[in-house]
Amino acid sequence: MESPNAPSNQQPSPKMVVPVDLLISLTTVPLLVGLVGTKALTQVAQELGQLSEEVFRGDRLPLLKFPSQPSSIDTGDPH
């Protein structure tokens, strides 16, 4: 029987070591794309908001003609 302190013939399995520089370089591109994309989406949202303000401002809406006197249909008077 072997003692637990005795050297074993099995070699430890090699562990995959990923350098930190590689991890940083792999995460840089998605981070930059996310920042640029967020900036672009913000600009689009602001422009859309400004366009919707122009539509609902009323400057470009047509003027509607309302009757100045109520018609006989509204009052219920047959004459």
Short mmCIF file of N, CA, C and O in Angstrom, two decimals:
data_model
loop_
_atom_site.label_atom_id
_atom_site.label_comp_id
_atom_site.label_asym_id
_atom_site.label_seq_id
_atom_site.Cartn_x
_atom_site.Cartn_y
_atom_site.Cartn_z
N MET A 1 0.84 -1.17 0.00
CA MET A 1 0.00 0.00 0.00
C MET A 1 0.89 1.24 0.00
O MET A 1 1.84 1.33 0.76
N GLU A 2 0.54 2.20 -0.85
CA GLU A 2 1.35 3.40 -0.96
C GLU A 2 0.87 4.44 0.04
O GLU A 2 -0.31 4.55 0.33
N SER A 3 1.76 5.22 0.49
CA SER A 3 1.37 6.28 1.43
C SER A 3 0.87 7.47 0.63
O SER A 3 1.27 7.69 -0.52
N PRO A 4 0.01 8.28 1.22
CA PRO A 4 -0.53 9.42 0.49
C PRO A 4 0.53 10.46 0.15
O PRO A 4 0.37 11.24 -0.75
N ASN A 5 1.65 10.43 0.87
CA ASN A 5 2.69 11.42 0.61
C ASN A 5 3.69 10.97 -0.45
O ASN A 5 4.56 11.73 -0.84
N ALA A 6 3.56 9.77 -0.88
CA ALA A 6 4.50 9.23 -1.86
C ALA A 6 4.23 9.84 -3.22
O ALA A 6 3.08 10.12 -3.57
N PRO A 7 5.27 10.11 -3.99
CA PRO A 7 5.05 10.68 -5.33
C PRO A 7 4.31 9.69 -6.21
O PRO A 7 4.56 8.50 -6.20
N SER A 8 3.39 10.19 -6.97
CA SER A 8 2.60 9.32 -7.83
C SER A 8 3.18 9.34 -9.23
O SER A 8 3.89 10.26 -9.62
N ASN A 9 2.85 8.35 -9.98
CA ASN A 9 3.34 8.25 -11.35
C ASN A 9 2.45 9.03 -12.31
O ASN A 9 2.81 9.21 -13.47
N GLN A 10 1.27 9.46 -11.86
CA GLN A 10 0.35 10.20 -12.73
C GLN A 10 0.78 11.66 -12.78
O GLN A 10 1.09 12.28 -11.77
N GLN A 11 0.78 12.17 -13.98
CA GLN A 11 1.09 13.59 -14.14
C GLN A 11 -0.21 14.37 -14.05
O GLN A 11 -1.25 13.91 -14.51
N PRO A 12 -0.17 15.57 -13.45
CA PRO A 12 -1.39 16.35 -13.38
C PRO A 12 -1.84 16.76 -14.78
O PRO A 12 -1.02 16.98 -15.67
N SER A 13 -3.14 16.80 -14.96
CA SER A 13 -3.65 17.15 -16.29
C SER A 13 -3.31 18.62 -16.57
O SER A 13 -3.43 19.48 -15.70
N PRO A 14 -2.88 18.90 -17.78
CA PRO A 14 -2.53 20.29 -18.10
C PRO A 14 -3.79 21.16 -18.15
O PRO A 14 -4.80 20.79 -18.74
N LYS A 15 -3.73 22.29 -17.50
CA LYS A 15 -4.86 23.22 -17.50
C LYS A 15 -4.60 24.29 -18.54
O LYS A 15 -3.47 24.74 -18.71
N MET A 16 -5.65 24.67 -19.18
CA MET A 16 -5.53 25.69 -20.21
C MET A 16 -5.44 27.06 -19.54
O MET A 16 -6.34 27.46 -18.81
N VAL A 17 -4.36 27.72 -19.79
CA VAL A 17 -4.14 29.04 -19.21
C VAL A 17 -4.31 30.07 -20.31
O VAL A 17 -3.64 30.03 -21.33
N VAL A 18 -5.25 30.98 -20.10
CA VAL A 18 -5.50 32.03 -21.07
C VAL A 18 -4.86 33.31 -20.55
O VAL A 18 -5.17 33.75 -19.44
N PRO A 19 -3.99 33.91 -21.33
CA PRO A 19 -3.36 35.14 -20.86
C PRO A 19 -4.38 36.28 -20.72
O PRO A 19 -5.35 36.37 -21.46
N VAL A 20 -4.14 37.12 -19.75
CA VAL A 20 -5.04 38.23 -19.48
C VAL A 20 -5.06 39.20 -20.66
O VAL A 20 -6.10 39.76 -21.00
N ASP A 21 -3.93 39.38 -21.32
CA ASP A 21 -3.88 40.27 -22.48
C ASP A 21 -4.83 39.81 -23.58
O ASP A 21 -5.48 40.63 -24.24
N LEU A 22 -4.92 38.51 -23.77
CA LEU A 22 -5.83 37.98 -24.79
C LEU A 22 -7.28 38.24 -24.41
O LEU A 22 -8.09 38.63 -25.25
N LEU A 23 -7.61 38.05 -23.14
CA LEU A 23 -8.98 38.31 -22.69
C LEU A 23 -9.34 39.78 -22.86
O LEU A 23 -10.45 40.11 -23.30
N ILE A 24 -8.43 40.66 -22.52
CA ILE A 24 -8.70 42.10 -22.66
C ILE A 24 -8.88 42.46 -24.13
O ILE A 24 -9.79 43.22 -24.49
N SER A 25 -8.04 41.93 -25.00
CA SER A 25 -8.17 42.27 -26.42
C SER A 25 -9.45 41.70 -27.02
O SER A 25 -10.03 42.30 -27.93
N LEU A 26 -9.92 40.56 -26.54
CA LEU A 26 -11.16 39.98 -27.06
C LEU A 26 -12.39 40.73 -26.58
O LEU A 26 -13.41 40.74 -27.27
N THR A 27 -12.32 41.36 -25.41
CA THR A 27 -13.48 42.08 -24.91
C THR A 27 -13.50 43.55 -25.35
O THR A 27 -14.52 44.21 -25.20
N THR A 28 -12.41 44.04 -25.91
CA THR A 28 -12.35 45.45 -26.31
C THR A 28 -13.28 45.73 -27.49
O THR A 28 -14.00 46.73 -27.48
N VAL A 29 -13.26 44.90 -28.49
CA VAL A 29 -14.06 45.15 -29.70
C VAL A 29 -15.56 45.16 -29.40
O VAL A 29 -16.25 46.10 -29.78
N PRO A 30 -16.11 44.17 -28.68
CA PRO A 30 -17.55 44.25 -28.38
C PRO A 30 -17.91 45.46 -27.52
O PRO A 30 -18.99 46.04 -27.69
N LEU A 31 -17.02 45.85 -26.63
CA LEU A 31 -17.29 47.02 -25.80
C LEU A 31 -17.35 48.28 -26.65
O LEU A 31 -18.26 49.10 -26.49
N LEU A 32 -16.41 48.45 -27.57
CA LEU A 32 -16.41 49.62 -28.43
C LEU A 32 -17.63 49.64 -29.36
O LEU A 32 -18.23 50.69 -29.59
N VAL A 33 -18.00 48.49 -29.88
CA VAL A 33 -19.18 48.40 -30.74
C VAL A 33 -20.43 48.77 -29.95
O VAL A 33 -21.31 49.49 -30.44
N GLY A 34 -20.50 48.33 -28.71
CA GLY A 34 -21.64 48.67 -27.87
C GLY A 34 -21.72 50.16 -27.58
O GLY A 34 -22.80 50.75 -27.60
N LEU A 35 -20.58 50.78 -27.32
CA LEU A 35 -20.57 52.22 -27.05
C LEU A 35 -20.98 53.03 -28.28
O LEU A 35 -21.78 53.96 -28.19
N VAL A 36 -20.44 52.67 -29.43
CA VAL A 36 -20.78 53.39 -30.67
C VAL A 36 -22.24 53.15 -31.03
O VAL A 36 -22.95 54.07 -31.45
N GLY A 37 -22.71 51.93 -30.85
CA GLY A 37 -24.11 51.63 -31.14
C GLY A 37 -25.06 52.37 -30.22
O GLY A 37 -26.10 52.86 -30.66
N THR A 38 -24.70 52.50 -28.96
CA THR A 38 -25.53 53.24 -28.01
C THR A 38 -25.60 54.71 -28.38
O THR A 38 -26.66 55.33 -28.33
N LYS A 39 -24.47 55.26 -28.81
CA LYS A 39 -24.45 56.67 -29.21
C LYS A 39 -25.33 56.87 -30.45
O LYS A 39 -26.08 57.85 -30.53
N ALA A 40 -25.25 55.97 -31.40
CA ALA A 40 -26.06 56.08 -32.62
C ALA A 40 -27.55 55.96 -32.30
O ALA A 40 -28.37 56.71 -32.83
N LEU A 41 -27.91 55.02 -31.43
CA LEU A 41 -29.32 54.86 -31.06
C LEU A 41 -29.84 56.08 -30.31
O LEU A 41 -31.00 56.47 -30.49
N THR A 42 -28.99 56.70 -29.51
CA THR A 42 -29.39 57.91 -28.79
C THR A 42 -29.68 59.04 -29.76
O THR A 42 -30.68 59.76 -29.63
N GLN A 43 -28.82 59.20 -30.77
CA GLN A 43 -29.04 60.24 -31.77
C GLN A 43 -30.31 59.99 -32.56
O GLN A 43 -31.08 60.93 -32.84
N VAL A 44 -30.56 58.76 -32.93
CA VAL A 44 -31.78 58.43 -33.69
C VAL A 44 -33.01 58.72 -32.84
O VAL A 44 -34.00 59.27 -33.34
N ALA A 45 -32.98 58.38 -31.56
CA ALA A 45 -34.12 58.62 -30.68
C ALA A 45 -34.37 60.12 -30.52
O ALA A 45 -35.52 60.57 -30.52
N GLN A 46 -33.30 60.91 -30.42
CA GLN A 46 -33.47 62.36 -30.30
C GLN A 46 -34.06 62.96 -31.57
O GLN A 46 -34.95 63.82 -31.52
N GLU A 47 -33.58 62.53 -32.72
CA GLU A 47 -34.11 63.04 -33.99
C GLU A 47 -35.57 62.64 -34.18
O GLU A 47 -36.38 63.44 -34.66
N LEU A 48 -35.91 61.43 -33.79
CA LEU A 48 -37.30 60.98 -33.88
C LEU A 48 -38.19 61.81 -32.97
O LEU A 48 -39.31 62.18 -33.34
N GLY A 49 -37.71 62.13 -31.79
CA GLY A 49 -38.47 62.98 -30.88
C GLY A 49 -38.69 64.37 -31.44
O GLY A 49 -39.78 64.94 -31.33
N GLN A 50 -37.67 64.93 -32.06
CA GLN A 50 -37.81 66.26 -32.66
C GLN A 50 -38.79 66.24 -33.84
O GLN A 50 -39.59 67.16 -34.00
N LEU A 51 -38.73 65.21 -34.64
CA LEU A 51 -39.67 65.10 -35.76
C LEU A 51 -41.11 64.95 -35.27
O LEU A 51 -42.03 65.53 -35.84
N SER A 52 -41.31 64.19 -34.21
CA SER A 52 -42.66 64.02 -33.69
C SER A 52 -43.18 65.33 -33.10
O SER A 52 -44.37 65.62 -33.17
N GLU A 53 -42.30 66.13 -32.51
CA GLU A 53 -42.72 67.44 -32.02
C GLU A 53 -43.18 68.32 -33.17
O GLU A 53 -44.16 69.06 -33.05
N GLU A 54 -42.49 68.26 -34.29
CA GLU A 54 -42.87 69.07 -35.45
C GLU A 54 -44.23 68.65 -35.98
O GLU A 54 -45.03 69.48 -36.39
N VAL A 55 -44.50 67.36 -35.98
CA VAL A 55 -45.77 66.87 -36.50
C VAL A 55 -46.92 67.32 -35.60
O VAL A 55 -47.96 67.76 -36.07
N PHE A 56 -46.71 67.22 -34.29
CA PHE A 56 -47.79 67.52 -33.36
C PHE A 56 -47.84 68.99 -32.94
O PHE A 56 -48.67 69.37 -32.14
N ARG A 57 -46.95 69.82 -33.44
CA ARG A 57 -46.96 71.23 -33.08
C ARG A 57 -48.22 71.92 -33.60
O ARG A 57 -48.79 72.78 -32.97
N GLY A 58 -48.66 71.58 -34.79
CA GLY A 58 -49.88 72.15 -35.33
C GLY A 58 -49.64 73.22 -36.36
O GLY A 58 -50.58 73.77 -36.92
N ASP A 59 -48.41 73.59 -36.61
CA ASP A 59 -48.13 74.62 -37.62
C ASP A 59 -48.52 74.16 -39.01
O ASP A 59 -48.93 74.95 -39.85
N ARG A 60 -48.41 72.89 -39.25
CA ARG A 60 -48.64 72.38 -40.60
C ARG A 60 -49.99 71.69 -40.74
O ARG A 60 -50.26 71.06 -41.74
N LEU A 61 -50.80 71.79 -39.72
CA LEU A 61 -52.12 71.18 -39.81
C LEU A 61 -53.08 72.12 -40.54
O LEU A 61 -52.97 73.34 -40.42
N PRO A 62 -54.01 71.59 -41.30
CA PRO A 62 -54.96 72.46 -42.01
C PRO A 62 -55.96 73.09 -41.03
O PRO A 62 -56.28 72.53 -39.99
N LEU A 63 -56.42 74.27 -41.38
CA LEU A 63 -57.44 74.93 -40.56
C LEU A 63 -58.80 74.34 -40.90
O LEU A 63 -59.16 74.18 -42.06
N LEU A 64 -59.55 74.02 -39.88
CA LEU A 64 -60.87 73.43 -40.07
C LEU A 64 -61.92 74.52 -39.92
O LEU A 64 -61.84 75.37 -39.04
N LYS A 65 -62.92 74.51 -40.80
CA LYS A 65 -64.00 75.49 -40.74
C LYS A 65 -65.15 74.90 -39.93
O LYS A 65 -65.71 73.86 -40.28
N PHE A 66 -65.48 75.55 -38.83
CA PHE A 66 -66.59 75.14 -38.00
C PHE A 66 -67.78 76.06 -38.28
O PHE A 66 -67.60 77.25 -38.50
N PRO A 67 -68.99 75.52 -38.26
CA PRO A 67 -70.15 76.39 -38.46
C PRO A 67 -70.29 77.37 -37.30
O PRO A 67 -70.09 77.01 -36.14
N SER A 68 -70.60 78.64 -37.64
CA SER A 68 -70.69 79.66 -36.60
C SER A 68 -72.02 79.56 -35.84
O SER A 68 -72.11 79.92 -34.69
N GLN A 69 -73.10 79.11 -36.51
CA GLN A 69 -74.40 78.96 -35.85
C GLN A 69 -74.74 77.48 -35.83
O GLN A 69 -74.46 76.75 -36.77
N PRO A 70 -75.35 77.04 -34.76
CA PRO A 70 -75.75 75.64 -34.71
C PRO A 70 -76.80 75.35 -35.78
O PRO A 70 -77.68 76.15 -36.04
N SER A 71 -76.69 74.25 -36.41
CA SER A 71 -77.66 73.89 -37.46
C SER A 71 -78.94 73.36 -36.82
O SER A 71 -79.01 73.08 -35.62
N SER A 72 -79.98 73.23 -37.64
CA SER A 72 -81.27 72.76 -37.12
C SER A 72 -81.19 71.32 -36.68
O SER A 72 -81.98 70.87 -35.87
N ILE A 73 -80.26 70.58 -37.17
CA ILE A 73 -80.12 69.16 -36.77
C ILE A 73 -79.63 69.09 -35.33
O ILE A 73 -80.10 68.29 -34.56
N ASP A 74 -78.73 70.02 -34.95
CA ASP A 74 -78.20 70.00 -33.60
C ASP A 74 -79.22 70.43 -32.56
O ASP A 74 -79.26 69.91 -31.47
N THR A 75 -80.08 71.42 -32.90
CA THR A 75 -81.03 71.96 -31.91
C THR A 75 -82.30 71.16 -31.83
O THR A 75 -83.05 71.29 -30.87
N GLY A 76 -82.60 70.39 -32.82
CA GLY A 76 -83.83 69.62 -32.82
C GLY A 76 -85.01 70.41 -33.32
O GLY A 76 -86.14 69.93 -33.32
N ASP A 77 -84.80 71.66 -33.75
CA ASP A 77 -85.87 72.52 -34.29
C ASP A 77 -86.11 72.15 -35.73
O ASP A 77 -85.18 72.18 -36.54
N PRO A 78 -87.35 71.80 -36.15
CA PRO A 78 -87.59 71.39 -37.53
C PRO A 78 -87.49 72.56 -38.49
O PRO A 78 -87.38 72.36 -39.70
N HIS A 79 -87.55 73.84 -38.05
CA HIS A 79 -87.51 74.98 -38.98
C HIS A 79 -86.24 75.68 -38.93
O HIS A 79 -85.56 76.12 -38.23
#
